[in-house]
PDB file of C-alpha atoms in Angstrom:
ATOM      1  CA  MET K  91       2.548 -71.402 -54.893  1.00  0.00           C
ATOM      2  CA  LYS K  92       0.960 -71.526 -51.443  1.00  0.00           C
ATOM      3  CA  PHE K  93       1.221 -68.359 -49.371  1.00  0.00           C
ATOM      4  CA  MET K  94       0.805 -67.787 -45.638  1.00  0.00           C
ATOM      5  CA  THR K  95      -1.700 -64.962 -45.248  1.00  0.00           C
ATOM      6  CA  ALA K  96      -2.930 -62.885 -42.379  1.00  0.00           C
ATOM      7  CA  THR K  97      -5.831 -60.468 -42.604  1.00  0.00           C
ATOM      8  CA  VAL K  98      -5.820 -57.558 -40.204  1.00  0.00           C
ATOM      9  CA  SER K  99      -9.046 -55.594 -39.668  1.00  0.00           C
ATOM     10  CA  ALA K 100      -9.021 -51.846 -39.987  1.00  0.00           C
ATOM     11  CA  ILE K 101     -11.474 -49.198 -38.922  1.00  0.00           C
ATOM     12  CA  ALA K 102     -13.086 -47.257 -41.752  1.00  0.00           C
ATOM     13  CA  LEU K 103     -12.614 -43.527 -41.567  1.00  0.00           C
ATOM     14  CA  THR K 104     -15.639 -41.265 -41.290  1.00  0.00           C
ATOM     15  CA  VAL K 105     -15.885 -38.560 -43.945  1.00  0.00           C
ATOM     16  CA  SER K 106     -18.349 -35.742 -44.519  1.00  0.00           C
ATOM     17  CA  THR K 107     -20.549 -37.915 -46.719  1.00  0.00           C
ATOM     18  CA  GLY K 108     -20.830 -40.639 -44.080  1.00  0.00           C
ATOM     19  CA  ALA K 109     -18.913 -43.732 -43.002  1.00  0.00           C
ATOM     20  CA  ALA K 110     -16.543 -44.938 -45.718  1.00  0.00           C
ATOM     21  CA  ILE K 111     -16.105 -48.665 -46.246  1.00  0.00           C
ATOM     22  CA  ALA K 112     -12.439 -49.591 -46.032  1.00  0.00           C
ATOM     23  CA  ASP K 113     -10.930 -51.359 -49.021  1.00  0.00           C
ATOM     24  CA  THR K 114      -8.411 -54.157 -48.567  1.00  0.00           C
ATOM     25  CA  ILE K 115      -4.786 -53.628 -49.586  1.00  0.00           C
ATOM     26  CA  THR K 116      -2.674 -56.746 -50.229  1.00  0.00           C
ATOM     27  CA  ILE K 117       0.894 -56.263 -49.011  1.00  0.00           C
ATOM     28  CA  LEU K 118       3.849 -58.586 -49.629  1.00  0.00           C
ATOM     29  CA  ALA K 119       5.801 -58.978 -46.382  1.00  0.00           C
ATOM     30  CA  ALA K 120       8.942 -60.809 -45.291  1.00  0.00           C
ATOM     31  CA  ASP K 121       8.764 -63.556 -42.663  1.00  0.00           C
ATOM     32  CA  LEU K 122      11.101 -61.862 -40.174  1.00  0.00           C
ATOM     33  CA  PRO K 123      10.013 -62.413 -36.550  1.00  0.00           C
ATOM     34  CA  PRO K 124       9.661 -60.290 -34.471  1.00  0.00           C
ATOM     35  CA  MET K 125       9.303 -57.690 -37.236  1.00  0.00           C
ATOM     36  CA  VAL K 126       6.657 -59.672 -39.105  1.00  0.00           C
ATOM     37  CA  TYR K 127       5.018 -62.938 -38.068  1.00  0.00           C
ATOM     38  CA  ALA K 128       2.861 -65.107 -40.334  1.00  0.00           C
ATOM     39  CA  ASP K 129      -0.281 -63.952 -38.502  1.00  0.00           C
ATOM     40  CA  GLY K 130       0.291 -60.301 -39.372  1.00  0.00           C
ATOM     41  CA  SER K 131       1.678 -59.253 -35.995  1.00  0.00           C
ATOM     42  CA  GLY K 132       5.139 -57.928 -35.158  1.00  0.00           C
ATOM     43  CA  ARG K 133       6.895 -54.584 -34.807  1.00  0.00           C
ATOM     44  CA  GLU K 134       6.991 -53.721 -38.497  1.00  0.00           C
ATOM     45  CA  ALA K 135       3.610 -55.235 -39.317  1.00  0.00           C
ATOM     46  CA  GLU K 136       1.969 -53.319 -36.478  1.00  0.00           C
ATOM     47  CA  ILE K 137       3.380 -50.036 -37.771  1.00  0.00           C
ATOM     48  CA  VAL K 138       2.168 -50.683 -41.319  1.00  0.00           C
ATOM     49  CA  THR K 139      -1.242 -51.895 -40.125  1.00  0.00           C
ATOM     50  CA  ARG K 140      -1.778 -48.839 -37.932  1.00  0.00           C
ATOM     51  CA  VAL K 141      -0.732 -46.477 -40.730  1.00  0.00           C
ATOM     52  CA  MET K 142      -3.035 -48.172 -43.223  1.00  0.00           C
ATOM     53  CA  GLU K 143      -5.875 -48.086 -40.678  1.00  0.00           C
ATOM     54  CA  HIS K 144      -5.288 -44.387 -40.253  1.00  0.00           C
ATOM     55  CA  CYS K 145      -5.615 -44.042 -44.026  1.00  0.00           C
ATOM     56  CA  GLY K 146      -8.865 -46.029 -43.958  1.00  0.00           C
ATOM     57  CA  HIS K 147      -7.673 -49.381 -45.335  1.00  0.00           C
ATOM     58  CA  GLU K 148      -7.667 -52.991 -44.239  1.00  0.00           C
ATOM     59  CA  VAL K 149      -4.494 -55.012 -44.801  1.00  0.00           C
ATOM     60  CA  ASN K 150      -4.088 -58.520 -46.162  1.00  0.00           C
ATOM     61  CA  TYR K 151      -0.493 -59.695 -45.662  1.00  0.00           C
ATOM     62  CA  VAL K 152       1.104 -62.277 -47.914  1.00  0.00           C
ATOM     63  CA  VAL K 153       4.085 -63.413 -45.834  1.00  0.00           C
ATOM     64  CA  GLN K 154       7.052 -65.065 -47.545  1.00  0.00           C
ATOM     65  CA  PRO K 155      10.794 -65.569 -46.939  1.00  0.00           C
ATOM     66  CA  PHE K 156      12.875 -62.387 -47.103  1.00  0.00           C
ATOM     67  CA  THR K 157      13.765 -61.357 -50.690  1.00  0.00           C
ATOM     68  CA  ARG K 158      11.186 -63.771 -52.133  1.00  0.00           C
ATOM     69  CA  HIS K 159       8.486 -61.266 -51.185  1.00  0.00           C
ATOM     70  CA  TRP K 160      10.205 -58.708 -53.444  1.00  0.00           C
ATOM     71  CA  ALA K 161      10.224 -61.149 -56.366  1.00  0.00           C
ATOM     72  CA  THR K 162       6.562 -62.028 -55.843  1.00  0.00           C
ATOM     73  CA  TYR K 163       5.610 -58.351 -55.877  1.00  0.00           C
ATOM     74  CA  GLU K 164       7.712 -57.772 -58.999  1.00  0.00           C
ATOM     75  CA  GLY K 165       5.872 -60.713 -60.553  1.00  0.00           C
ATOM     76  CA  GLY K 166       2.595 -58.824 -60.283  1.00  0.00           C
ATOM     77  CA  THR K 167       1.113 -60.018 -56.981  1.00  0.00           C
ATOM     78  CA  GLY K 168      -0.209 -57.532 -54.432  1.00  0.00           C
ATOM     79  CA  ASP K 169      -0.754 -53.818 -54.149  1.00  0.00           C
ATOM     80  CA  ALA K 170       2.389 -53.050 -52.153  1.00  0.00           C
ATOM     81  CA  VAL K 171       5.555 -54.554 -50.713  1.00  0.00           C
ATOM     82  CA  MET K 172       7.336 -53.786 -47.435  1.00  0.00           C
ATOM     83  CA  THR K 173      10.916 -53.804 -46.128  1.00  0.00           C
ATOM     84  CA  VAL K 174      12.365 -52.317 -49.326  1.00  0.00           C
ATOM     85  CA  PRO K 175      15.832 -50.724 -49.017  1.00  0.00           C
ATOM     86  CA  MET K 176      15.769 -47.017 -49.802  1.00  0.00           C
ATOM     87  CA  GLY K 177      16.471 -46.441 -53.484  1.00  0.00           C
ATOM     88  CA  MET K 178      16.211 -50.099 -54.465  1.00  0.00           C
ATOM     89  CA  PRO K 179      14.826 -50.410 -58.030  1.00  0.00           C
ATOM     90  CA  MET K 180      11.293 -51.735 -57.644  1.00  0.00           C
ATOM     91  CA  ASP K 181       7.982 -51.398 -59.455  1.00  0.00           C
ATOM     92  CA  GLY K 182       5.679 -48.647 -58.231  1.00  0.00           C
ATOM     93  CA  ALA K 183       6.245 -45.556 -56.112  1.00  0.00           C
ATOM     94  CA  GLN K 184       8.447 -45.707 -53.022  1.00  0.00           C
ATOM     95  CA  SER K 185       7.360 -44.160 -49.749  1.00  0.00           C
ATOM     96  CA  ALA K 186       9.529 -42.307 -47.275  1.00  0.00           C
ATOM     97  CA  PRO K 187      11.236 -44.567 -44.701  1.00  0.00           C
ATOM     98  CA  TYR K 188       8.857 -45.923 -42.064  1.00  0.00           C
ATOM     99  CA  ILE K 189      11.125 -48.248 -40.069  1.00  0.00           C
ATOM    100  CA  ALA K 190      14.800 -48.700 -39.245  1.00  0.00           C
ATOM    101  CA  TYR K 191      16.587 -51.973 -38.574  1.00  0.00           C
ATOM    102  CA  GLN K 192      19.668 -51.855 -36.356  1.00  0.00           C
ATOM    103  CA  ASN K 193      22.376 -54.192 -37.604  1.00  0.00           C
ATOM    104  CA  GLY K 194      25.331 -55.062 -35.434  1.00  0.00           C
ATOM    105  CA  VAL K 195      27.019 -58.029 -33.796  1.00  0.00           C
ATOM    106  CA  SER K 196      25.415 -60.396 -31.281  1.00  0.00           C
ATOM    107  CA  TYR K 197      27.705 -62.499 -29.093  1.00  0.00           C
ATOM    108  CA  LEU K 198      27.908 -64.412 -25.811  1.00  0.00           C
ATOM    109  CA  ALA K 199      28.349 -62.157 -22.779  1.00  0.00           C
ATOM    110  CA  SER K 200      30.745 -64.755 -21.326  1.00  0.00           C
ATOM    111  CA  SER K 201      33.229 -64.060 -24.138  1.00  0.00           C
ATOM    112  CA  GLY K 202      34.257 -60.818 -22.457  1.00  0.00           C
ATOM    113  CA  ASN K 203      34.271 -59.016 -25.799  1.00  0.00           C
ATOM    114  CA  ASN K 204      33.153 -55.404 -26.131  1.00  0.00           C
ATOM    115  CA  PHE K 205      32.977 -54.771 -29.854  1.00  0.00           C
ATOM    116  CA  GLY K 206      32.861 -51.170 -30.995  1.00  0.00           C
ATOM    117  CA  ALA K 207      33.570 -51.440 -34.714  1.00  0.00           C
ATOM    118  CA  LEU K 208      33.765 -53.913 -37.580  1.00  0.00           C
ATOM    119  CA  ASP K 209      37.573 -53.998 -37.295  1.00  0.00           C
ATOM    120  CA  ASP K 210      37.232 -55.529 -33.807  1.00  0.00           C
ATOM    121  CA  LEU K 211      36.012 -58.778 -35.415  1.00  0.00           C
ATOM    122  CA  SER K 212      39.355 -59.441 -37.103  1.00  0.00           C
ATOM    123  CA  GLY K 213      40.493 -63.029 -36.630  1.00  0.00           C
ATOM    124  CA  LEU K 214      37.139 -64.207 -35.262  1.00  0.00           C
ATOM    125  CA  SER K 215      34.636 -66.707 -36.589  1.00  0.00           C
ATOM    126  CA  ILE K 216      31.617 -64.788 -37.867  1.00  0.00           C
ATOM    127  CA  ALA K 217      28.238 -65.717 -39.357  1.00  0.00           C
ATOM    128  CA  ALA K 218      25.680 -63.417 -40.997  1.00  0.00           C
ATOM    129  CA  PHE K 219      22.348 -63.441 -42.784  1.00  0.00           C
ATOM    130  CA  GLU K 220      22.247 -64.386 -46.450  1.00  0.00           C
ATOM    131  CA  GLY K 221      23.314 -61.466 -48.629  1.00  0.00           C
ATOM    132  CA  ALA K 222      24.803 -59.507 -45.712  1.00  0.00           C
ATOM    133  CA  SER K 223      28.059 -58.746 -47.536  1.00  0.00           C
ATOM    134  CA  GLY K 224      26.108 -56.841 -50.169  1.00  0.00           C
ATOM    135  CA  ILE K 225      23.992 -54.919 -47.662  1.00  0.00           C
ATOM    136  CA  LEU K 226      26.066 -54.070 -44.574  1.00  0.00           C
ATOM    137  CA  PRO K 227      28.498 -51.178 -45.216  1.00  0.00           C
ATOM    138  CA  GLY K 228      32.136 -52.249 -45.241  1.00  0.00           C
ATOM    139  CA  LEU K 229      31.455 -55.935 -44.678  1.00  0.00           C
ATOM    140  CA  SER K 230      32.539 -57.110 -48.129  1.00  0.00           C
ATOM    141  CA  ASP K 231      35.950 -55.530 -47.573  1.00  0.00           C
ATOM    142  CA  ALA K 232      36.296 -56.671 -43.955  1.00  0.00           C
ATOM    143  CA  GLN K 233      35.265 -60.318 -44.266  1.00  0.00           C
ATOM    144  CA  GLY K 234      38.719 -61.336 -45.496  1.00  0.00           C
ATOM    145  CA  SER K 235      40.122 -60.353 -42.110  1.00  0.00           C
ATOM    146  CA  PHE K 236      37.844 -62.742 -40.213  1.00  0.00           C
ATOM    147  CA  GLY K 237      39.094 -66.115 -39.059  1.00  0.00           C
ATOM    148  CA  SER K 238      36.089 -67.590 -40.891  1.00  0.00           C
ATOM    149  CA  TYR K 239      32.930 -66.175 -42.404  1.00  0.00           C
ATOM    150  CA  ARG K 240      29.679 -67.708 -43.596  1.00  0.00           C
ATOM    151  CA  GLU K 241      26.244 -66.455 -44.614  1.00  0.00           C
ATOM    152  CA  MET K 242      23.001 -68.384 -44.173  1.00  0.00           C
ATOM    153  CA  ALA K 243      19.274 -67.778 -44.443  1.00  0.00           C
ATOM    154  CA  ASP K 244      18.335 -69.931 -41.423  1.00  0.00           C
ATOM    155  CA  GLN K 245      18.622 -67.682 -38.385  1.00  0.00           C
ATOM    156  CA  GLU K 246      17.810 -70.487 -35.969  1.00  0.00           C
ATOM    157  CA  THR K 247      20.926 -72.271 -37.178  1.00  0.00           C
ATOM    158  CA  GLN K 248      22.900 -69.066 -36.639  1.00  0.00           C
ATOM    159  CA  SER K 249      21.690 -68.986 -33.041  1.00  0.00           C
ATOM    160  CA  LYS K 250      22.710 -72.591 -32.468  1.00  0.00           C
ATOM    161  CA  LEU K 251      26.161 -71.920 -33.895  1.00  0.00           C
ATOM    162  CA  LEU K 252      26.703 -69.114 -31.402  1.00  0.00           C
ATOM    163  CA  PHE K 253      25.312 -70.917 -28.374  1.00  0.00           C
ATOM    164  CA  GLY K 254      27.316 -73.995 -29.338  1.00  0.00           C
ATOM    165  CA  GLY K 255      30.554 -72.026 -29.495  1.00  0.00           C
ATOM    166  CA  ARG K 256      31.112 -72.653 -33.189  1.00  0.00           C
ATOM    167  CA  VAL K 257      31.165 -68.944 -34.060  1.00  0.00           C
ATOM    168  CA  ASP K 258      32.200 -65.870 -32.080  1.00  0.00           C
ATOM    169  CA  GLY K 259      29.567 -63.491 -33.356  1.00  0.00           C
ATOM    170  CA  ILE K 260      26.483 -63.094 -35.526  1.00  0.00           C
ATOM    171  CA  LEU K 261      26.013 -60.085 -37.797  1.00  0.00           C
ATOM    172  CA  GLY K 262      22.485 -58.859 -38.386  1.00  0.00           C
ATOM    173  CA  ASP K 263      19.594 -57.009 -36.813  1.00  0.00           C
ATOM    174  CA  GLY K 264      19.757 -57.298 -33.031  1.00  0.00           C
ATOM    175  CA  MET K 265      16.024 -57.793 -32.536  1.00  0.00           C
ATOM    176  CA  LEU K 266      15.832 -60.579 -35.106  1.00  0.00           C
ATOM    177  CA  PHE K 267      18.660 -62.497 -33.463  1.00  0.00           C
ATOM    178  CA  ALA K 268      17.274 -61.929 -29.961  1.00  0.00           C
ATOM    179  CA  ALA K 269      13.893 -63.309 -31.031  1.00  0.00           C
ATOM    180  CA  TYR K 270      15.358 -66.526 -32.431  1.00  0.00           C
ATOM    181  CA  ALA K 271      17.529 -66.916 -29.347  1.00  0.00           C
ATOM    182  CA  ALA K 272      14.446 -66.512 -27.137  1.00  0.00           C
ATOM    183  CA  SER K 273      12.668 -69.206 -29.147  1.00  0.00           C
ATOM    184  CA  LEU K 274      15.551 -71.620 -28.526  1.00  0.00           C
ATOM    185  CA  ARG K 275      15.525 -70.671 -24.855  1.00  0.00           C
ATOM    186  CA  ASP K 276      11.825 -71.505 -24.638  1.00  0.00           C
ATOM    187  CA  ALA K 277      12.496 -74.885 -26.260  1.00  0.00           C
ATOM    188  CA  GLY K 278      14.740 -75.870 -23.348  1.00  0.00           C
ATOM    189  CA  SER K 279      16.869 -78.982 -23.701  1.00  0.00           C
ATOM    190  CA  SER K 280      15.160 -79.940 -26.968  1.00  0.00           C
ATOM    191  CA  ALA K 281      17.005 -77.060 -28.654  1.00  0.00           C
ATOM    192  CA  GLY K 282      20.226 -79.074 -28.469  1.00  0.00           C
ATOM    193  CA  VAL K 283      22.236 -76.098 -27.160  1.00  0.00           C
ATOM    194  CA  ASP K 284      22.420 -74.142 -23.925  1.00  0.00           C
ATOM    195  CA  ALA K 285      20.334 -71.144 -24.984  1.00  0.00           C
ATOM    196  CA  SER K 286      20.204 -69.819 -21.423  1.00  0.00           C
ATOM    197  CA  GLN K 287      23.602 -68.172 -21.918  1.00  0.00           C
ATOM    198  CA  PRO K 288      23.303 -64.352 -21.722  1.00  0.00           C
ATOM    199  CA  LEU K 289      23.773 -62.434 -24.971  1.00  0.00           C
ATOM    200  CA  GLU K 290      25.084 -58.994 -25.778  1.00  0.00           C
ATOM    201  CA  PHE K 291      24.555 -56.816 -28.834  1.00  0.00           C
ATOM    202  CA  ARG K 292      26.604 -53.947 -30.232  1.00  0.00           C
ATOM    203  CA  ALA K 293      25.361 -51.675 -33.021  1.00  0.00           C
ATOM    204  CA  ILE K 294      28.477 -51.456 -35.185  1.00  0.00           C
ATOM    205  CA  PHE K 295      26.572 -50.328 -38.298  1.00  0.00           C
ATOM    206  CA  GLU K 296      24.390 -47.307 -38.953  1.00  0.00           C
ATOM    207  CA  PRO K 297      20.629 -48.056 -38.838  1.00  0.00           C
ATOM    208  CA  SER K 298      19.176 -49.284 -42.139  1.00  0.00           C
ATOM    209  CA  ASN K 299      16.020 -47.474 -43.277  1.00  0.00           C
ATOM    210  CA  TYR K 300      13.287 -49.288 -45.202  1.00  0.00           C
ATOM    211  CA  ALA K 301      10.362 -48.078 -47.281  1.00  0.00           C
ATOM    212  CA  MET K 302       7.152 -49.351 -48.845  1.00  0.00           C
ATOM    213  CA  ASN K 303       6.562 -49.591 -52.579  1.00  0.00           C
ATOM    214  CA  PHE K 304       2.998 -49.096 -53.840  1.00  0.00           C
ATOM    215  CA  ARG K 305       1.737 -49.753 -57.355  1.00  0.00           C
ATOM    216  CA  ASP K 306      -0.537 -46.718 -56.980  1.00  0.00           C
ATOM    217  CA  PRO K 307       1.542 -43.522 -56.499  1.00  0.00           C
ATOM    218  CA  ASP K 308      -1.381 -41.852 -54.699  1.00  0.00           C
ATOM    219  CA  MET K 309      -1.321 -44.639 -52.123  1.00  0.00           C
ATOM    220  CA  SER K 310       2.351 -43.963 -51.452  1.00  0.00           C
ATOM    221  CA  VAL K 311       1.621 -40.274 -50.858  1.00  0.00           C
ATOM    222  CA  ALA K 312      -1.253 -41.157 -48.524  1.00  0.00           C
ATOM    223  CA  PHE K 313       0.927 -43.628 -46.598  1.00  0.00           C
ATOM    224  CA  ASP K 314       3.560 -40.944 -45.988  1.00  0.00           C
ATOM    225  CA  ARG K 315       0.913 -38.511 -44.775  1.00  0.00           C
ATOM    226  CA  CYS K 316      -0.690 -41.015 -42.412  1.00  0.00           C
ATOM    227  CA  PHE K 317       2.699 -42.159 -41.089  1.00  0.00           C
ATOM    228  CA  THR K 318       3.729 -38.562 -40.394  1.00  0.00           C
ATOM    229  CA  GLU K 319       0.523 -37.965 -38.441  1.00  0.00           C
ATOM    230  CA  LEU K 320       1.008 -41.083 -36.309  1.00  0.00           C
ATOM    231  CA  GLU K 321       4.663 -40.237 -35.778  1.00  0.00           C
ATOM    232  CA  ALA K 322       3.662 -36.786 -34.550  1.00  0.00           C
ATOM    233  CA  ASP K 323       1.184 -38.107 -31.987  1.00  0.00           C
ATOM    234  CA  GLY K 324       3.653 -40.670 -30.571  1.00  0.00           C
ATOM    235  CA  THR K 325       1.983 -43.808 -31.954  1.00  0.00           C
ATOM    236  CA  ILE K 326       5.014 -44.964 -33.964  1.00  0.00           C
ATOM    237  CA  ALA K 327       7.465 -44.430 -31.099  1.00  0.00           C
ATOM    238  CA  ALA K 328       5.175 -46.342 -28.726  1.00  0.00           C
ATOM    239  CA  ILE K 329       5.039 -49.341 -31.083  1.00  0.00           C
ATOM    240  CA  ASN K 330       8.817 -49.385 -31.505  1.00  0.00           C
ATOM    241  CA  THR K 331       9.459 -49.126 -27.773  1.00  0.00           C
ATOM    242  CA  LYS K 332       6.937 -51.850 -26.940  1.00  0.00           C
ATOM    243  CA  TRP K 333       8.583 -54.384 -29.239  1.00  0.00           C
ATOM    244  CA  ILE K 334      12.198 -53.445 -28.536  1.00  0.00           C
ATOM    245  CA  ASP K 335      11.573 -53.677 -24.786  1.00  0.00           C
ATOM    246  CA  LYS K 336      10.730 -57.371 -25.198  1.00  0.00           C
ATOM    247  CA  TYR K 337      14.432 -58.009 -25.931  1.00  0.00           C
ATOM    248  CA  ARG K 338      16.016 -55.370 -23.721  1.00  0.00           C
ATOM    249  CA  ASP K 339      18.031 -57.964 -21.750  1.00  0.00           C
ATOM    250  CA  SER K 340      20.321 -58.605 -24.708  1.00  0.00           C
ATOM    251  CA  LEU K 341      19.894 -55.317 -26.604  1.00  0.00           C
ATOM    252  CA  ALA K 342      20.408 -53.023 -23.580  1.00  0.00           C
ATOM    253  CA  ASP K 343      20.594 -49.461 -24.949  1.00  0.00           C
ATOM    254  CA  ASN K 344      22.429 -50.438 -28.128  1.00  0.00           C
ATOM    255  CA  TYR K 345      19.409 -50.737 -30.433  1.00  0.00           C
ATOM    256  CA  LEU K 346      18.535 -47.501 -32.267  1.00  0.00           C
ATOM    257  CA  SER K 347      19.880 -45.649 -29.209  1.00  0.00           C
ATOM    258  CA  MET K 348      16.594 -46.264 -27.371  1.00  0.00           C
TER     259      MET K 348
END
């Protein structure tokens, strides 16, 4: 199997015995722009890279489609895996949460809708990411009230469905949808839809926290310590704000209440 990889340099920490040489940690990551890009950049990747740097490690990302990266890790590849739901059964030791995704509904501003809860989607045509009904609280019970409902892995197709007026709303993380919409906007007329239409996002679900799983329990403990230190000095908040601000036009103040 051919993997997309991205190696991110880290700065070795200096200890009392001299300059330590950083070892390289291979991490399985999901291809979820703008959280993780194939080159090892993105909101989530930057957080993990900075934490691992702070712990004195370099990172080698193996980037694969979402959920496949879990299976690859479970198959024995890599030292760690990211974007793991809290409490999900997985090999190794799980860290404390290091990132939150904000799921909600994205829709065209021209629709005049102002969704405040899942019940407000009754009778509408809705699309969501693959597996959403098993992840988003209450969705499995509510989907029967929708006019139509479909799940798909291709988020670019989701964007086209919304811009083309074939669905009324998209359920998922607001940043992820905004990034795909921006990509279509940059493509201009070649996108096949009018992606210039303004979008709105409403956070109708509680934030979803994600953790790392490490094969080495000591590495999980060290990750938590290094994350806590960077959270305390404002590094983590600065990374989150920087990336969320890129999509502020459609997210407004509805993403993680920032």
